[in-house]
Structures are given as C-alpha cells and as structure tokens.
Coordinates of N, CA and C in Angstrom, one line a residue:
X4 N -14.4 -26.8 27.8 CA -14.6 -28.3 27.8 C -15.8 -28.7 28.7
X5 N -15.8 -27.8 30.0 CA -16.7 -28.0 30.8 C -18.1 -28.1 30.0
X6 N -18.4 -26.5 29.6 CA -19.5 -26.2 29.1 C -20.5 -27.1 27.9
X7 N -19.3 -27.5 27.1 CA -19.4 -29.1 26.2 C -19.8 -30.2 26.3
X8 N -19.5 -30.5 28.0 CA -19.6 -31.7 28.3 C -20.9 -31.7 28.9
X9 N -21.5 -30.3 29.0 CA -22.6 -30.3 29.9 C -22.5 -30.3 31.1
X10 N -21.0 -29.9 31.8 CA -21.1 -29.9 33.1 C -21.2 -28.5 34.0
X11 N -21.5 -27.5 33.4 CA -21.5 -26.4 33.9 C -22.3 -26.1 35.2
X12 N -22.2 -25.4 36.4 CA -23.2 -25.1 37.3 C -24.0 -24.0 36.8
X13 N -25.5 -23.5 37.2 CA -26.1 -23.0 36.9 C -26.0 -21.6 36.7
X14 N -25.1 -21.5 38.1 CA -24.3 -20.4 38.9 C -23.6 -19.4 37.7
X15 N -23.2 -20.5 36.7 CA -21.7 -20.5 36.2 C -22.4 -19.6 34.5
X16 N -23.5 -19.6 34.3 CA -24.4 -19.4 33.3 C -25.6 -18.4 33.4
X17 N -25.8 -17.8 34.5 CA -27.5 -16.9 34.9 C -26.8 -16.0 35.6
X18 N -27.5 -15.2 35.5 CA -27.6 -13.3 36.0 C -26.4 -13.0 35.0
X19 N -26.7 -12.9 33.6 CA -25.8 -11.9 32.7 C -27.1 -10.7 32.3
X20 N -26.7 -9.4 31.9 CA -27.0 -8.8 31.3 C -27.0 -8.1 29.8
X21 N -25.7 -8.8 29.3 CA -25.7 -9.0 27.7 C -25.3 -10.5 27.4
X22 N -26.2 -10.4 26.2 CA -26.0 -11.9 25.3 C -25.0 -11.9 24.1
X23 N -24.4 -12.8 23.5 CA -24.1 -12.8 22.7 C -24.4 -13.9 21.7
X24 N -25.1 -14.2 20.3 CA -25.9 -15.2 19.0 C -25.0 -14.7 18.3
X25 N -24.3 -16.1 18.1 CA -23.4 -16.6 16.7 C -24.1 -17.3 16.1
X26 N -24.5 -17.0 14.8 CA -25.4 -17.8 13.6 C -24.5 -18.2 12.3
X27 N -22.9 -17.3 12.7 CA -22.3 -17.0 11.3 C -21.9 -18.4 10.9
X28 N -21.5 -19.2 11.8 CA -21.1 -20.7 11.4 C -21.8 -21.2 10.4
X29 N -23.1 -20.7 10.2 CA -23.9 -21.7 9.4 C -24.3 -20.7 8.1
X30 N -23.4 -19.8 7.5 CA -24.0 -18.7 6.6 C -25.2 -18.2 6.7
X31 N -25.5 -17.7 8.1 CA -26.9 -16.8 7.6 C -26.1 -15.4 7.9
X32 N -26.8 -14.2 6.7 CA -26.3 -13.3 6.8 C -27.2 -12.2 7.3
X33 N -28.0 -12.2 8.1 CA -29.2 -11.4 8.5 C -30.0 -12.1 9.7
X34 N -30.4 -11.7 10.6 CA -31.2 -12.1 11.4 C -31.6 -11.4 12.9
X35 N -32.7 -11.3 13.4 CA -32.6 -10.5 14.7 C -33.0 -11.2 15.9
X36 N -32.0 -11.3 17.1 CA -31.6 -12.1 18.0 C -33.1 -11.7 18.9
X37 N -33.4 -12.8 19.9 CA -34.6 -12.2 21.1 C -33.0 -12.6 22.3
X38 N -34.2 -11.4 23.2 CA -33.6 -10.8 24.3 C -33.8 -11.8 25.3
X39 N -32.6 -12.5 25.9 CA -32.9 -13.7 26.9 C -32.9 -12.8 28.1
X40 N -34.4 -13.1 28.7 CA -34.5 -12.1 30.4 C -33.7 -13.0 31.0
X41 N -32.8 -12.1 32.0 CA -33.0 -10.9 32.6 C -31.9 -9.7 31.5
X42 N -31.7 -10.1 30.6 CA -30.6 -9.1 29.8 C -31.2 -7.9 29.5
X43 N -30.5 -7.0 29.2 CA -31.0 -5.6 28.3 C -30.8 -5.8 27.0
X44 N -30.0 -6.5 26.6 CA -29.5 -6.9 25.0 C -29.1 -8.0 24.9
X45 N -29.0 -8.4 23.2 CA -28.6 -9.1 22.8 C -27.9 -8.8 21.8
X46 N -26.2 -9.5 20.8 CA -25.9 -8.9 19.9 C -25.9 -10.7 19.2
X47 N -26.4 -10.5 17.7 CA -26.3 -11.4 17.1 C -25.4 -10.8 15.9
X48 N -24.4 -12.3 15.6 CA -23.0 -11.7 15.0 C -23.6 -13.2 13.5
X49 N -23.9 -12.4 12.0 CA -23.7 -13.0 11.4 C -22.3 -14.2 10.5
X50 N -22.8 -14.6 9.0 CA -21.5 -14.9 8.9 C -20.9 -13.7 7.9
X51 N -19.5 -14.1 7.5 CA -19.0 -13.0 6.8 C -18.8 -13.6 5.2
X52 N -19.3 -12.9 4.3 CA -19.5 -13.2 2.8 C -18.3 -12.1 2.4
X53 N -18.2 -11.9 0.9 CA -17.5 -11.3 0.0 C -18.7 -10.2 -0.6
X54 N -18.2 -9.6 -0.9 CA -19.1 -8.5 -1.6 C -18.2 -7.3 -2.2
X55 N -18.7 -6.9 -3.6 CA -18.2 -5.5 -4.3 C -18.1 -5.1 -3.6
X56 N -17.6 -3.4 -3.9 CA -17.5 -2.8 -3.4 C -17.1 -2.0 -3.9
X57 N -17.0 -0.3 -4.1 CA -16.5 0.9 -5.3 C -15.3 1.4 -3.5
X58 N -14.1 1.0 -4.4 CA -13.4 1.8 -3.6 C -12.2 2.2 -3.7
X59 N -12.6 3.9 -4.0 CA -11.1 5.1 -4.5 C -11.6 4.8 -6.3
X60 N -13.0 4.6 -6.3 CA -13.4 4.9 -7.8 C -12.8 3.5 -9.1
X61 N -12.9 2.5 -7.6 CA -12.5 1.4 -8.4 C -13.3 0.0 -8.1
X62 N -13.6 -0.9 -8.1 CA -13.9 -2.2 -7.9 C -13.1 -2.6 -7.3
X63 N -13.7 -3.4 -6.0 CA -12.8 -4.4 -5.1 C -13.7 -5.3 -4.6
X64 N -13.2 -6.3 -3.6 CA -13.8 -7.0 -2.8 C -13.4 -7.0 -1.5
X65 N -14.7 -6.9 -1.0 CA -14.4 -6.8 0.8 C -15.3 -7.7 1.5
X66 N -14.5 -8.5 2.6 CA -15.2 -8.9 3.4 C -16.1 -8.0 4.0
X67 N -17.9 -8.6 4.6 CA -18.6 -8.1 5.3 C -19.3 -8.9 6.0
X68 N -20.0 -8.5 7.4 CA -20.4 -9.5 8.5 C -21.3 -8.1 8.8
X69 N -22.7 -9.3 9.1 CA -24.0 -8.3 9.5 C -23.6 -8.4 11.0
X70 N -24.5 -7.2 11.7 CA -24.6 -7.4 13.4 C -26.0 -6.9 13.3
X71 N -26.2 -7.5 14.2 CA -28.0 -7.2 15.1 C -27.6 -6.9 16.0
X72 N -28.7 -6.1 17.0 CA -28.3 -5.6 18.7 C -29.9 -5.5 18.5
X73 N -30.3 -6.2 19.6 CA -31.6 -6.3 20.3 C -31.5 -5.6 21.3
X74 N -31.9 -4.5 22.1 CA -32.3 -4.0 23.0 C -33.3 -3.6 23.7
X75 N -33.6 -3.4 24.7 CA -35.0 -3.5 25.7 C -34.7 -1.8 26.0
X76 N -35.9 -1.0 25.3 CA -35.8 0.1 25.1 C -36.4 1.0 26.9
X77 N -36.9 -0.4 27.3 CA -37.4 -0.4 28.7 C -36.7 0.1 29.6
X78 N -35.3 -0.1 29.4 CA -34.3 -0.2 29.9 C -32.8 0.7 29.7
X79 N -32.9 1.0 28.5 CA -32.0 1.4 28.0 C -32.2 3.0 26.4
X80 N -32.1 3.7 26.0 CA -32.7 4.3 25.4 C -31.6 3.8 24.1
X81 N -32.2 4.3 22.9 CA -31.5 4.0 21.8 C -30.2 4.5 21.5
X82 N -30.0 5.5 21.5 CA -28.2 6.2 21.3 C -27.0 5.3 21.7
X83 N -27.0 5.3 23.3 CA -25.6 4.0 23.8 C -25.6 2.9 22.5
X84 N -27.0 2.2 22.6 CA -26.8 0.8 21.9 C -25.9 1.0 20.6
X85 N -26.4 2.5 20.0 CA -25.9 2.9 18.4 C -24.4 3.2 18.4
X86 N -24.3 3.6 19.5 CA -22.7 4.2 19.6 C -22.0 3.2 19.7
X87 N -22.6 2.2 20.5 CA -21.6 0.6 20.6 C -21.6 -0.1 19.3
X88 N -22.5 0.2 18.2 CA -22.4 -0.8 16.9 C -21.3 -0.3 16.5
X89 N -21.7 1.4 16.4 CA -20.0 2.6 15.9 C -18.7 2.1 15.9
X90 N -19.1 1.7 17.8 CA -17.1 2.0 17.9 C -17.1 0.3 17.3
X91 N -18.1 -0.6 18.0 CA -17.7 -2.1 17.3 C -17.1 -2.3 15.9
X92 N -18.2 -1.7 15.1 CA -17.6 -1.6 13.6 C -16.5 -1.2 13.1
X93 N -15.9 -0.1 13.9 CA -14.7 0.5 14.0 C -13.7 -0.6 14.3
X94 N -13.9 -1.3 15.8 CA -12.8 -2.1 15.8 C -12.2 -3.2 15.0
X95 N -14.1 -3.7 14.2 CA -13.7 -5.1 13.7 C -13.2 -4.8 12.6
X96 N -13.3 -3.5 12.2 CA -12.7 -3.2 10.5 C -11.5 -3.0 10.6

C-alpha cells in the first residue's frame, strides 16, 4: 500500500542486486529487460498465452510464459544465469 501511495523511503528501494520486469499484464510475449545499476541482472517475466503443442504423439494445449534474464557478463559469467532459467522453468512448470 505504501509503495502505491508513493510513500516509500529511498532506503526502502536502492542497493538491490537483482531486478525483477513484469510486462505480462499487458500481453507482451517477448522482450529484453535493461539492467538497472547497480544490479547484475534483470529477469523480465512475460505474459502467458495458449499454444499447441505435440504431446505423447497427440495435440494439446499448453500454457506458456516467455522469460528474459539480462545479465552483466562483467560481473557474472554466463552458465549460473542458465542454470537459474533451468531450475526456474522447472519450478514454474
């Protein structure tokens, strides 16, 4: 409610090192988030559509939801970031 009303302290908001961009509210299904400094990442969470799908040699429908992960390679090398889309995708499915 705070953060709504615009009463947040500054304090309450700066020095994170991951972000998180929700776009899904508004159906975009694709997009790649920029990295707010001082972060190493960013994950942008699209929305989630319907789509075919062949499965067990049949037709179905499945929900799907894109993810983005921006990372600052400066900082971090590429493998972790990949392993965290892994297990993510794992959990959300």
């Amino acid at each position: 409610a705070r953060a709504r009303s615009g009463k947040l302290q500054q304090s309450e908001y700066t020095g994170s090192t991951f972000s998180v961009s929700n776009v899904g509210m508004y159906g975009i299904t694709s997009f790649t988030p920029i990295i707010n400094l001082p972060n190493a990442a960013i994950l942008g969470v699209c929305g989630i559509k319907d789509e075919l799908i062949l499965k067990d040699g049949q037709v179905a429908v499945a929900k799907k939801m894109g993810l983005s992960l921006t990372f600052d390679h400066r900082l971090v090398d590429g493998v972790p970031p990949a392993q965290f889309l892994v297990t993510l995708r794992k959990l959300l499915e």
